[in-house]
Coordinates of C-alpha atoms and ligand atoms in Angstrom, one line a residue:
M1130 CA -32.9 63.2 14.2
P1131 CA -30.3 61.0 12.4
L1132 CA -30.9 57.3 12.8
D1133 CA -28.3 55.2 14.5
P1134 CA -27.1 52.7 11.7
N1135 CA -27.9 49.8 13.9
D1136 CA -31.6 50.9 14.1
N1137 CA -32.1 49.5 10.6
Y1138 CA -31.2 46.1 11.7
T1139 CA -31.9 45.5 15.4
N1140 CA -35.4 46.8 15.4
S1141 CA -36.5 45.4 12.0
A1142 CA -38.8 42.6 13.3
L1143 CA -42.2 43.7 13.5
R1144 CA -44.2 43.5 16.8
I1145 CA -48.1 43.5 17.2
G1146 CA -49.2 47.1 16.7
D1147 CA -46.0 48.3 14.7
V1148 CA -46.6 50.3 11.5
D1149 CA -45.6 48.0 8.7
P1150 CA -42.9 50.1 6.7
Y1151 CA -43.0 47.5 3.8
P1152 CA -46.6 46.3 3.5
Q1153 CA -46.0 45.0 -0.2
R1154 CA -43.2 42.5 0.7
A1155 CA -44.3 38.9 0.8
V1156 CA -41.9 37.9 3.7
G1157 CA -41.2 39.4 7.0
E1158 CA -39.5 39.1 10.3
F1159 CA -42.0 39.2 13.3
I1160 CA -41.9 39.1 17.0
G1161 CA -45.0 37.3 18.0
T1162 CA -46.1 36.8 21.8
V1163 CA -46.9 33.3 22.9
V1164 CA -50.6 32.8 23.9
S1165 CA -50.1 29.3 24.8
N1166 CA -47.5 26.3 24.5
E1167 CA -48.9 23.0 25.5
W1168 CA -48.3 19.2 25.1
V1169 CA -50.8 17.5 22.8
N1170 CA -49.3 14.1 23.5
D1171 CA -46.0 12.6 24.7
E1172 CA -43.9 13.7 21.7
Y1173 CA -45.6 16.7 20.3
M1174 CA -46.6 20.2 21.3
H1175 CA -48.8 22.9 20.0
V1176 CA -47.9 26.7 20.2
V1177 CA -50.2 29.7 19.5
L1178 CA -48.6 32.9 18.9
K1179 CA -50.2 36.3 18.6
V1180 CA -48.6 38.0 15.6
H1181 CA -48.3 41.3 13.4
P1182 CA -51.2 41.2 10.8
H1183 CA -48.8 40.9 8.1
A1184 CA -47.8 37.3 9.1
L1185 CA -51.3 36.1 8.9
R1186 CA -51.0 36.0 5.0
A1187 CA -49.4 32.5 5.5
Y1188 CA -51.5 29.8 3.7
A1189 CA -51.5 26.0 3.8
G1190 CA -48.1 24.3 3.3
Q1191 CA -46.1 27.4 3.7
M1192 CA -43.5 27.7 6.5
F1193 CA -42.1 30.1 8.9
H1194 CA -38.2 30.0 9.9
L1195 CA -38.2 29.9 13.8
L1196 CA -35.5 31.6 15.9
C1197 CA -35.7 29.0 18.8
P1198 CA -34.7 29.8 22.3
S1199 CA -32.0 27.8 23.8
P1200 CA -32.9 24.8 26.1
D1201 CA -29.7 25.1 28.0
G1202 CA -28.0 28.6 27.7
A1203 CA -25.7 27.7 25.0
E1204 CA -26.3 29.2 21.6
V1205 CA -28.9 27.5 19.1
W1206 CA -27.4 28.1 15.7
M1207 CA -29.7 28.7 12.7
R1208 CA -33.4 29.0 12.6
R1209 CA -35.5 26.0 12.2
P1210 CA -38.3 25.5 9.5
M1211 CA -41.9 24.8 10.6
S1212 CA -45.0 24.4 8.6
V1213 CA -48.0 26.7 9.6
Y1214 CA -50.3 24.6 11.3
R1215 CA -53.3 27.0 11.5
V1216 CA -53.9 30.7 10.8
D1217 CA -56.7 32.2 12.9
K1218 CA -57.0 35.6 11.1
D1219 CA -59.9 36.8 13.6
A1220 CA -57.8 36.1 16.7
G1221 CA -54.5 37.2 14.9
H1222 CA -52.9 33.9 15.7
V1223 CA -50.4 31.7 13.8
E1224 CA -50.0 28.2 15.2
F1225 CA -47.3 25.4 15.0
L1226 CA -47.6 21.6 15.9
Y1227 CA -44.1 20.4 16.6
K1228 CA -42.3 17.3 17.5
C1229 CA -40.0 18.1 20.5
E1230 CA -36.6 16.3 19.6
G1231 CA -33.6 18.3 19.1
R1232 CA -32.1 21.5 20.8
G1233 CA -34.2 23.9 18.8
T1234 CA -37.6 22.2 19.5
R1235 CA -36.7 21.6 23.0
G1236 CA -35.9 25.3 23.4
M1237 CA -39.4 26.0 21.9
A1238 CA -40.9 23.7 24.6
T1239 CA -39.7 26.3 27.2
L1240 CA -41.7 29.3 25.9
Q1241 CA -44.2 30.5 28.4
P1242 CA -47.4 32.6 27.6
G1243 CA -46.4 36.2 27.2
D1244 CA -42.7 35.4 26.1
D1245 CA -41.6 36.8 22.6
F1246 CA -40.9 34.5 19.8
N1247 CA -39.1 35.5 16.6
I1248 CA -40.5 34.0 13.4
A1249 CA -39.7 34.8 9.8
G1250 CA -41.8 34.2 6.8
P1251 CA -44.3 33.0 5.4
L1252 CA -41.8 31.2 3.1
G1253 CA -42.1 29.0 0.1
H1254 CA -44.9 27.8 -2.1
G1255 CA -47.8 25.9 -0.4
F1256 CA -50.6 23.8 -1.4
T1257 CA -52.9 24.8 -4.4
L1258 CA -56.5 23.7 -5.2
E1259 CA -57.7 23.4 -8.6
P1260 CA -61.4 24.7 -9.4
A1261 CA -62.3 21.5 -10.9
W1262 CA -61.3 19.5 -7.7
R1263 CA -64.6 18.8 -5.6
N1264 CA -63.1 16.0 -3.4
I1265 CA -59.4 15.5 -2.2
V1266 CA -57.5 12.7 -0.2
V1267 CA -55.1 13.8 2.3
L1268 CA -52.6 11.0 3.5
G1269 CA -50.1 12.0 6.2
R1270 CA -48.0 10.5 8.9
G1271 CA -46.3 11.8 12.1
V1272 CA -45.3 15.4 11.9
G1273 CA -46.4 15.4 8.2
L1274 CA -50.1 15.7 9.5
A1275 CA -49.0 19.0 10.9
T1276 CA -48.2 20.3 7.5
L1277 CA -51.3 18.8 5.9
A1278 CA -53.9 20.1 8.5
P1279 CA -54.4 23.5 7.1
L1280 CA -55.6 22.0 3.8
S1281 CA -58.8 21.1 5.7
Q1282 CA -59.2 25.0 6.1
L1283 CA -58.4 25.8 2.4
A1284 CA -60.7 22.9 1.4
A1285 CA -63.5 24.4 3.5
E1286 CA -63.0 27.8 2.1
N1287 CA -63.3 26.4 -1.4
N1288 CA -66.3 23.9 -0.8
V1289 CA -64.1 21.0 -1.4
G1290 CA -64.6 17.8 0.5
V1291 CA -61.7 16.3 2.3
T1292 CA -61.0 12.5 3.3
A1293 CA -58.0 12.7 5.6
I1294 CA -56.3 9.2 6.4
L1295 CA -54.1 9.8 9.5
S1296 CA -51.4 7.3 9.9
A1297 CA -49.6 7.0 13.4
R1298 CA -47.7 4.5 15.5
N1299 CA -50.4 4.2 18.0
P1300 CA -53.7 5.9 19.2
G1301 CA -51.7 8.1 21.4
V1302 CA -49.9 9.8 18.7
V1303 CA -52.7 10.3 16.1
M1304 CA -52.8 14.3 15.5
S1305 CA -54.9 16.8 14.0
R1306 CA -57.8 14.6 13.8
E1307 CA -60.0 17.4 15.7
L1308 CA -58.7 20.0 13.3
F1309 CA -59.7 18.0 10.2
E1310 CA -63.1 17.0 11.5
G1311 CA -63.9 20.5 13.1
L1312 CA -63.8 21.8 9.3
G1313 CA -65.8 19.1 7.9
A1314 CA -63.4 16.7 6.7
K1315 CA -64.0 12.8 7.1
T1316 CA -61.1 11.1 9.0
I1317 CA -59.8 7.4 8.8
T1318 CA -57.1 6.6 11.2
V1319 CA -54.6 3.8 10.5
L1320 CA -52.2 2.4 13.0
D1321 CA -48.9 0.6 13.3
S1322 CA -50.2 -1.0 16.6
D1323 CA -53.0 -3.0 14.8
G1324 CA -51.4 -3.3 11.5
S1325 CA -54.0 -1.2 9.7
S1326 CA -51.4 1.3 8.5
A1327 CA -49.8 -1.4 6.3
V1328 CA -49.5 -0.2 2.6
E1329 CA -51.7 -2.9 1.4
N1330 CA -54.5 -1.7 3.6
V1331 CA -54.0 1.9 2.9
E1332 CA -54.1 1.0 -0.8
K1333 CA -57.5 -0.7 -0.4
I1334 CA -58.8 2.4 1.4
L1335 CA -57.7 4.5 -1.4
E1336 CA -59.0 2.3 -4.1
G1337 CA -62.5 2.5 -2.3
L1338 CA -62.2 6.3 -2.3
I1339 CA -61.4 6.5 -5.9
A1340 CA -64.3 4.1 -6.8
D1341 CA -66.6 6.4 -4.9
K1342 CA -65.2 9.4 -6.8
K1343 CA -63.9 10.9 -3.6
A1344 CA -60.4 11.4 -4.8
D1345 CA -59.8 14.2 -7.6
A1346 CA -56.5 15.0 -6.1
F1347 CA -54.0 13.4 -3.8
F1348 CA -52.0 15.2 -1.1
T1349 CA -49.2 13.7 1.3
C1350 CA -46.4 14.4 3.5
G1351 CA -44.3 12.6 6.0
S1352 CA -43.7 9.1 4.8
N1353 CA -41.8 7.9 1.9
R1354 CA -43.8 4.7 1.5
L1355 CA -47.0 6.6 1.5
L1356 CA -45.7 9.0 -1.2
K1357 CA -44.7 6.0 -3.3
L1358 CA -48.2 4.6 -3.0
M1359 CA -50.0 7.7 -3.9
Q1360 CA -47.6 8.2 -6.9
R1361 CA -48.4 4.5 -8.1
L1362 CA -52.1 4.9 -7.6
G1363 CA -52.1 8.4 -9.2
K1364 CA -50.2 7.1 -12.2
K1365 CA -52.7 4.2 -12.5
H1366 CA -55.9 6.2 -12.3
N1367 CA -54.6 9.6 -13.6
I1368 CA -55.0 11.5 -10.4
P1369 CA -52.8 14.6 -9.8
G1370 CA -51.3 15.3 -6.6
Q1371 CA -49.0 17.4 -4.3
V1372 CA -46.3 16.5 -1.8
A1373 CA -44.8 18.5 1.0
M1374 CA -41.1 17.7 1.3
E1375 CA -38.9 18.2 4.3
Q1376 CA -35.2 18.8 4.1
I1377 CA -32.5 20.2 6.5
M1378 CA -32.4 24.1 5.8
V1379 CA -30.1 26.8 6.6
C1380 CA -31.2 30.1 5.0
G1381 CA -34.8 29.1 4.3
F1382 CA -35.1 31.6 1.3
G1383 CA -33.2 30.1 -1.7
A1384 CA -29.7 31.6 -1.1
C1385 CA -27.6 28.7 0.3
Y1386 CA -28.7 25.7 -1.8
V1387 CA -28.4 23.4 1.4
C1388 CA -32.0 22.0 0.9
M1389 CA -31.7 20.7 -2.7
R1390 CA -33.3 17.5 -3.6
T1391 CA -33.6 15.5 -6.8
F1392 CA -36.7 15.6 -8.9
E1393 CA -37.8 13.9 -12.2
V1394 CA -39.2 16.1 -14.9
D1395 CA -40.1 14.8 -18.4
G1396 CA -37.7 12.1 -17.7
K1397 CA -34.8 14.1 -16.8
R1398 CA -33.2 14.4 -13.1
V1399 CA -33.3 18.1 -11.9
L1400 CA -32.2 19.6 -8.6
R1401 CA -34.7 22.0 -6.8
R1402 CA -34.5 23.9 -3.7
V1403 CA -37.1 22.8 -1.2
C1404 CA -37.3 25.9 0.7
R1405 CA -37.7 28.3 -2.4
D1406 CA -39.2 26.1 -5.1
G1407 CA -41.2 24.1 -2.6
P1408 CA -41.9 22.9 0.1
V1409 CA -44.8 21.7 -1.9
F1410 CA -44.2 20.0 -5.2
D1411 CA -46.1 18.1 -7.8
M1412 CA -46.3 14.6 -6.5
R1413 CA -45.5 13.1 -10.0
E1414 CA -42.1 14.8 -10.1
A1415 CA -41.0 13.8 -6.6
V1416 CA -38.2 11.2 -6.4
G1417 CA -38.8 10.4 -2.6
W1418 CA -35.8 9.6 -0.5
Ligands
LIG238 C1 -40.7 22.7 5.3 C2 -40.7 22.1 6.6 C3 -41.5 21.9 7.5 C4 -41.5 21.4 8.7 N1 -42.6 21.4 9.6 C5 -42.6 20.8 10.7 C6 -43.6 20.8 11.6 O1 -44.7 21.4 11.2 N2 -43.6 20.4 12.8 C7 -42.3 19.7 13.1 O2 -42.4 19.1 14.2 N3 -41.4 19.7 12.3 C8 -41.4 20.2 11.2 N4 -40.3 20.2 10.3 C9 -39.0 19.7 10.8 C10 -38.3 20.5 11.6 O3 -37.6 21.5 11.0 C11 -37.2 19.8 12.4 O4 -37.8 18.9 13.3 C12 -36.5 20.8 13.3 O5 -35.5 21.5 12.5 C13 -35.6 20.0 14.2 O6 -35.0 21.0 14.9 P1 -34.3 20.7 16.3 O7 -33.3 21.7 16.8 O8 -35.3 20.4 17.4 O9 -33.4 19.3 16.2 P2 -32.0 19.2 15.6 O10 -31.2 18.6 16.8 O11 -31.7 20.1 14.7 O12 -32.3 17.9 14.6 C14 -33.1 16.7 15.5 C15 -33.5 15.8 14.3 O13 -34.2 16.4 13.2 C16 -33.5 16.3 12.0 N5 -34.0 17.6 11.3 C17 -33.1 18.9 11.7 N6 -33.7 19.7 10.8 C18 -34.3 19.3 10.0 C19 -35.3 19.7 9.0 N7 -35.2 20.9 8.5 N8 -36.2 18.8 8.2 C20 -36.2 17.6 8.7 N9 -35.5 17.1 9.7 C21 -34.7 17.9 10.2 C22 -32.3 16.2 12.3 O14 -31.6 15.5 11.2 C23 -32.2 15.2 13.6 O15 -32.5 14.0 13.2 C24 -40.4 20.9 9.1 C25 -39.1 20.7 8.1 C26 -39.3 21.3 7.0 C27 -38.1 21.4 6.2
LIG239 S1 -32.2 26.6 2.9 FE1 -31.0 27.8 1.7 S2 -31.3 27.3 -0.4 FE2 -32.9 26.4 1.0

């Protein structure tokens, strides 16, 4: 029977149980089913999706581009980029931790168990671990912790020890501690509310970890001042590092050049696309913002 030409487009997203016509492709469009979507504190929600197995190839630091529902009936233009928070291969789940702030994420907050949710990905280059690294330090703030959290999974799979320094405004918005600790990471919480998140204090903690040989590599996301701190200490002690960058995106796969940022490579300024060349980059080359 001849196909309706529109069949090639309108039904291209894979649902759970669909036969995958292009198993070799890296990226796909998927319609997942919402398993749960719950508040974790006053600002952040955690959504769990059951997805086609192809989507479970996502690894730490990669992202999906989400087709968010409308919070108010009017159109939500453009997909929204979101880091993978957790991949549970046994359950067939992909999870996101998100800050509910604009129209897209407020639309996501309306999702109920059983609803469809369209996600495209996994996109970009995520975190990598060198075989020589036995202990890493992860330093994140705010929603950056959602991006860094799956590193604990990657590190556990590779027998790498993790110290995670979680920075937050107050104890009510500290996130991902359970996920890090559940996978064997040691966590240190630093807060604005008691002053412990001050750069000088975080620097002391990092210097202590370096002295204890717990810092073969640095990882960060979510704060310019923490990025600058890790860059400075990385240079001083010759410690390599990676940073997950955020930038407003449109296409998410390298075509539109909306997400360009400046990097410094061998003393020269170069422009790179965060979606395609990143979102994870060599920390030494990041210029910050
Ligand atoms: C690689 C990557 C990974 C991300 N991972 C997460 C995550 O795990 N959890 C999470 O909560 N958020 C994450 N973000 C940020 C998320 O994409 C934005 O918060 C989201 O697009 C906001 O959409 P909105 O419609 O709710 O808000 P909008 O109304 O579109 O915007 C609300 C605010 O968010 C800012 N914003 C919009 N788009 C982006 C963007 N792409 N990057 C940064 N700021 C933006 C706007 O400038 C505005 O201040 C990530 C962004 C990138 C680029
Ligand atoms: S969002 Fe289009 S090139 Fe990055």
